[in-house]
Amino acid sequence: MSFPKNFLWGGALAANQCEGAYLEDGKGLSTADVITGGSVNHPRMFAPNIKEEYYYPSHEAIDFYHHYKEDIALFAEMGFKVLRLSINWTRIFPNGDDKTPNEAGLKFYDNVFDECHKYGIEPLVTLCHYEIPWNLAVKYHGFHNRKVIKFFLNYAVTCFERYKDKVKYWLTFNEINCSAMPAGALSGLALVQEEDLKRTEPFCLDGLKDVPQERYEALHNQFVASALAVQEGHRINPDFMIGCMLCHITWYPHTCNPKDILACQQKDHLFNDFCGDVMVRGAYPDYMMPYFKKNNIDTSFITEGDKEILKKGTVDMYTFSYYMTNCVTVDPRVEQVGGNLIGGARNPYLKLSDWGWQVDPDGLRYTLNLLHDRYPNIPLMVVENGFGGVDKVEKDGAIHDPYRIDYLKKHISAMKEAVEEGVPLIGYTSWGPIDIVSAGTGEMYKRYGYIYVDRHDDGTGTFARRPKDSFYWYKKVIETNGEIL
Ligand code: BGP
């Protein structure tokens, strides 16, 4: 057994990390557009009063908005079967609460999808990837306000109707489970408080006040918005495959101390299982109620009507990002490491990437089996995975990236083993097939691509594209359906 014949090989992008053209053709300001660039040592900042002296990576990004034809042609050359990208809500509804959509924005994505189909590439579209219209954050306090459910639904239905014959695969919210954590600030669903909006100087994302009651209410409203969108999507085109998307951080107990095991199970419940259970099984899981009670979260926001909506709006597939694993321990002396938005205890068996993430291909095989055991009735898709590293352009223009090939090879091989073990995996879109802005640090310096982009953190560069060694390697992988790695 090997990868299924129609396996969806491809790559994944997010609008605010690649498009640029941040106010072009009627686009409105999004939450991502008011976040500055940073680095591994300098956190990104909220700087809503746009000023010349600050650098906002989303404003130009890699200018996919004007280069999409060239980029999609390169993806086609690699043999992509699928391209995951997000629609920027503010291209369609610049303020989020507008009465009518912006035709120029709708047209842009028509063009992008047509270009994909020209090469037989199936688009996989995320409706909300770490950004919402800034106006919704300011005027309504983002998803904390139930009115935003209506605005999201209006946006989703507008997209479903417009692209019903061009897009079959949809995801509602990117890494929705990050909104369950205080770190959800970056998710663009940031619950910026009124006092923060009055600040004239940039302020750190991590510095946002965390109000757990509001955080869980906002997450709940996203669940309801997603479930309603799933129902509407199926009404508009019964062939749609609509998925949830989670940031799956697989946790291991640091030791076999039962206290570590219990702490690990709780972490898993709160971070990984909770959102998946609501979206796949259609109800809040039992373990959340005692947690809410213990943490003084009033759950009266979960109305009977909402429960019905959640039950009727379960997803057709479970998709997730996988970059690394972390450990959990009750022992405060154990060294901590960073990770994708959330860190954990150091695993002595794993090596760290340049950005301090623990590289763990076997963990992907384990995770796929874990998820299939938990949700046996729906297919899985890995919609993000990849290696953020530093690339060097040689004098002759070549870019040798054996570290990236090594990472991807091992992870694809782990997926293959999981498929052989019976996991219904239908696709793989590696993260950032072309270099894009990093979400965590806002850098271009951290690169994931098979295609190099001449763009740098000081805003210089020609935007020229150039294949790296991994480009030719991934082409072969797709050509042989994962047989030659
Ligand atoms: C995920 C996000 C992506 C992305 C990726 C890599 O959490 O969905 O948007 O960027 O992580 O993270 P980074 O860009 O910080 O390296």
PDB file of N, CA and C in Angstrom, residues 101-141:
ATOM      1  N   PRO A 101     -20.743  43.317  -1.400  1.00  0.00           N
ATOM      2  CA  PRO A 101     -19.329  42.952  -1.550  1.00  0.00           C
ATOM      3  C   PRO A 101     -18.605  43.816  -2.580  1.00  0.00           C
ATOM      4  N   ASN A 102     -17.292  43.783  -2.486  1.00  0.00           N
ATOM      5  CA  ASN A 102     -16.444  44.549  -3.384  1.00  0.00           C
ATOM      6  C   ASN A 102     -16.129  43.685  -4.622  1.00  0.00           C
ATOM      7  N   GLU A 103     -16.680  44.076  -5.757  1.00  0.00           N
ATOM      8  CA  GLU A 103     -16.565  43.269  -6.972  1.00  0.00           C
ATOM      9  C   GLU A 103     -15.104  43.033  -7.380  1.00  0.00           C
ATOM     10  N   ALA A 104     -14.273  44.045  -7.195  1.00  0.00           N
ATOM     11  CA  ALA A 104     -12.867  43.891  -7.609  1.00  0.00           C
ATOM     12  C   ALA A 104     -12.187  42.779  -6.797  1.00  0.00           C
ATOM     13  N   GLY A 105     -12.536  42.687  -5.527  1.00  0.00           N
ATOM     14  CA  GLY A 105     -11.964  41.635  -4.677  1.00  0.00           C
ATOM     15  C   GLY A 105     -12.437  40.265  -5.122  1.00  0.00           C
ATOM     16  N   LEU A 106     -13.730  40.167  -5.394  1.00  0.00           N
ATOM     17  CA  LEU A 106     -14.280  38.874  -5.854  1.00  0.00           C
ATOM     18  C   LEU A 106     -13.615  38.450  -7.158  1.00  0.00           C
ATOM     19  N   LYS A 107     -13.404  39.427  -8.025  1.00  0.00           N
ATOM     20  CA  LYS A 107     -12.818  39.150  -9.339  1.00  0.00           C
ATOM     21  C   LYS A 107     -11.382  38.629  -9.197  1.00  0.00           C
ATOM     22  N   PHE A 108     -10.656  39.204  -8.243  1.00  0.00           N
ATOM     23  CA  PHE A 108      -9.262  38.766  -8.059  1.00  0.00           C
ATOM     24  C   PHE A 108      -9.220  37.261  -7.793  1.00  0.00           C
ATOM     25  N   TYR A 109     -10.077  36.792  -6.890  1.00  0.00           N
ATOM     26  CA  TYR A 109     -10.037  35.348  -6.576  1.00  0.00           C
ATOM     27  C   TYR A 109     -10.600  34.503  -7.721  1.00  0.00           C
ATOM     28  N   ASP A 110     -11.544  35.079  -8.503  1.00  0.00           N
ATOM     29  CA  ASP A 110     -11.985  34.376  -9.724  1.00  0.00           C
ATOM     30  C   ASP A 110     -10.769  34.094 -10.596  1.00  0.00           C
ATOM     31  N   ASN A 111      -9.956  35.133 -10.764  1.00  0.00           N
ATOM     32  CA  ASN A 111      -8.768  35.002 -11.616  1.00  0.00           C
ATOM     33  C   ASN A 111      -7.795  33.967 -11.062  1.00  0.00           C
ATOM     34  N   VAL A 112      -7.604  34.006  -9.737  1.00  0.00           N
ATOM     35  CA  VAL A 112      -6.663  33.076  -9.113  1.00  0.00           C
ATOM     36  C   VAL A 112      -7.168  31.633  -9.303  1.00  0.00           C
ATOM     37  N   PHE A 113      -8.450  31.405  -9.045  1.00  0.00           N
ATOM     38  CA  PHE A 113      -8.981  30.038  -9.170  1.00  0.00           C
ATOM     39  C   PHE A 113      -8.955  29.570 -10.631  1.00  0.00           C
ATOM     40  N   ASP A 114      -9.261  30.496 -11.550  1.00  0.00           N
ATOM     41  CA  ASP A 114      -9.221  30.128 -12.975  1.00  0.00           C
ATOM     42  C   ASP A 114      -7.802  29.722 -13.367  1.00  0.00           C
ATOM     43  N   GLU A 115      -6.863  30.475 -12.851  1.00  0.00           N
ATOM     44  CA  GLU A 115      -5.455  30.188 -13.157  1.00  0.00           C
ATOM     45  C   GLU A 115      -5.085  28.796 -12.624  1.00  0.00           C
ATOM     46  N   CYS A 116      -5.560  28.470 -11.437  1.00  0.00           N
ATOM     47  CA  CYS A 116      -5.289  27.137 -10.867  1.00  0.00           C
ATOM     48  C   CYS A 116      -5.875  26.063 -11.783  1.00  0.00           C
ATOM     49  N   HIS A 117      -7.144  26.254 -12.154  1.00  0.00           N
ATOM     50  CA  HIS A 117      -7.811  25.226 -12.968  1.00  0.00           C
ATOM     51  C   HIS A 117      -7.167  25.057 -14.342  1.00  0.00           C
ATOM     52  N   LYS A 118      -6.576  26.123 -14.828  1.00  0.00           N
ATOM     53  CA  LYS A 118      -5.871  26.045 -16.121  1.00  0.00           C
ATOM     54  C   LYS A 118      -4.847  24.904 -16.087  1.00  0.00           C
ATOM     55  N   TYR A 119      -4.284  24.664 -14.897  1.00  0.00           N
ATOM     56  CA  TYR A 119      -3.253  23.621 -14.749  1.00  0.00           C
ATOM     57  C   TYR A 119      -3.773  22.377 -14.018  1.00  0.00           C
ATOM     58  N   GLY A 120      -5.076  22.313 -13.838  1.00  0.00           N
ATOM     59  CA  GLY A 120      -5.641  21.149 -13.124  1.00  0.00           C
ATOM     60  C   GLY A 120      -5.344  21.175 -11.629  1.00  0.00           C
ATOM     61  N   ILE A 121      -5.113  22.363 -11.078  1.00  0.00           N
ATOM     62  CA  ILE A 121      -4.869  22.480  -9.633  1.00  0.00           C
ATOM     63  C   ILE A 121      -6.186  22.820  -8.932  1.00  0.00           C
ATOM     64  N   GLU A 122      -6.504  22.035  -7.924  1.00  0.00           N
ATOM     65  CA  GLU A 122      -7.739  22.223  -7.167  1.00  0.00           C
ATOM     66  C   GLU A 122      -7.483  23.231  -6.036  1.00  0.00           C
ATOM     67  N   PRO A 123      -8.245  24.321  -5.969  1.00  0.00           N
ATOM     68  CA  PRO A 123      -8.029  25.234  -4.834  1.00  0.00           C
ATOM     69  C   PRO A 123      -8.621  24.667  -3.535  1.00  0.00           C
ATOM     70  N   LEU A 124      -7.943  24.906  -2.441  1.00  0.00           N
ATOM     71  CA  LEU A 124      -8.450  24.561  -1.106  1.00  0.00           C
ATOM     72  C   LEU A 124      -8.443  25.882  -0.350  1.00  0.00           C
ATOM     73  N   VAL A 125      -9.621  26.364  -0.002  1.00  0.00           N
ATOM     74  CA  VAL A 125      -9.718  27.755   0.452  1.00  0.00           C
ATOM     75  C   VAL A 125     -10.031  27.891   1.943  1.00  0.00           C
ATOM     76  N   THR A 126      -9.192  28.647   2.643  1.00  0.00           N
ATOM     77  CA  THR A 126      -9.467  28.994   4.043  1.00  0.00           C
ATOM     78  C   THR A 126     -10.192  30.329   4.034  1.00  0.00           C
ATOM     79  N   LEU A 127     -11.333  30.383   4.699  1.00  0.00           N
ATOM     80  CA  LEU A 127     -12.092  31.637   4.705  1.00  0.00           C
ATOM     81  C   LEU A 127     -11.473  32.664   5.640  1.00  0.00           C
ATOM     82  N   CYS A 128     -10.914  32.188   6.740  1.00  0.00           N
ATOM     83  CA  CYS A 128     -10.392  33.138   7.713  1.00  0.00           C
ATOM     84  C   CYS A 128      -9.052  32.635   8.236  1.00  0.00           C
ATOM     85  N   HIS A 129      -7.977  33.185   7.688  1.00  0.00           N
ATOM     86  CA  HIS A 129      -6.645  32.755   8.113  1.00  0.00           C
ATOM     87  C   HIS A 129      -5.981  33.886   8.883  1.00  0.00           C
ATOM     88  N   TYR A 130      -6.140  33.863  10.177  1.00  0.00           N
ATOM     89  CA  TYR A 130      -5.450  34.786  11.073  1.00  0.00           C
ATOM     90  C   TYR A 130      -5.641  36.262  10.753  1.00  0.00           C
ATOM     91  N   GLU A 131      -6.835  36.628  10.328  1.00  0.00           N
ATOM     92  CA  GLU A 131      -7.122  38.050  10.182  1.00  0.00           C
ATOM     93  C   GLU A 131      -8.617  38.245  10.037  1.00  0.00           C
ATOM     94  N   ILE A 132      -9.095  39.344  10.541  1.00  0.00           N
ATOM     95  CA  ILE A 132     -10.470  39.763  10.299  1.00  0.00           C
ATOM     96  C   ILE A 132     -10.416  41.253   9.964  1.00  0.00           C
ATOM     97  N   PRO A 133     -11.498  41.787   9.386  1.00  0.00           N
ATOM     98  CA  PRO A 133     -11.463  43.237   9.116  1.00  0.00           C
ATOM     99  C   PRO A 133     -11.192  44.019  10.407  1.00  0.00           C
ATOM    100  N   TRP A 134     -10.281  44.953  10.318  1.00  0.00           N
ATOM    101  CA  TRP A 134      -9.895  45.748  11.498  1.00  0.00           C
ATOM    102  C   TRP A 134     -11.126  46.451  12.078  1.00  0.00           C
ATOM    103  N   ASN A 135     -11.996  46.880  11.198  1.00  0.00           N
ATOM    104  CA  ASN A 135     -13.224  47.550  11.642  1.00  0.00           C
ATOM    105  C   ASN A 135     -14.046  46.659  12.581  1.00  0.00           C
ATOM    106  N   LEU A 136     -14.061  45.361  12.324  1.00  0.00           N
ATOM    107  CA  LEU A 136     -14.833  44.466  13.195  1.00  0.00           C
ATOM    108  C   LEU A 136     -14.174  44.336  14.569  1.00  0.00           C
ATOM    109  N   ALA A 137     -12.856  44.410  14.574  1.00  0.00           N
ATOM    110  CA  ALA A 137     -12.142  44.336  15.850  1.00  0.00           C
ATOM    111  C   ALA A 137     -12.419  45.601  16.672  1.00  0.00           C
ATOM    112  N   VAL A 138     -12.432  46.735  16.002  1.00  0.00           N
ATOM    113  CA  VAL A 138     -12.593  48.013  16.706  1.00  0.00           C
ATOM    114  C   VAL A 138     -14.045  48.255  17.114  1.00  0.00           C
ATOM    115  N   LYS A 139     -14.940  48.080  16.138  1.00  0.00           N
ATOM    116  CA  LYS A 139     -16.333  48.469  16.378  1.00  0.00           C
ATOM    117  C   LYS A 139     -17.120  47.442  17.181  1.00  0.00           C
ATOM    118  N   TYR A 140     -16.764  46.172  17.009  1.00  0.00           N
ATOM    119  CA  TYR A 140     -17.588  45.115  17.632  1.00  0.00           C
ATOM    120  C   TYR A 140     -16.823  44.260  18.638  1.00  0.00           C
ATOM    121  N   HIS A 141     -15.555  44.543  18.832  1.00  0.00           N
ATOM    122  CA  HIS A 141     -14.726  43.693  19.685  1.00  0.00           C
ATOM    123  C   HIS A 141     -14.625  42.278  19.093  1.00  0.00           C
TER     124      HIS A 141
END
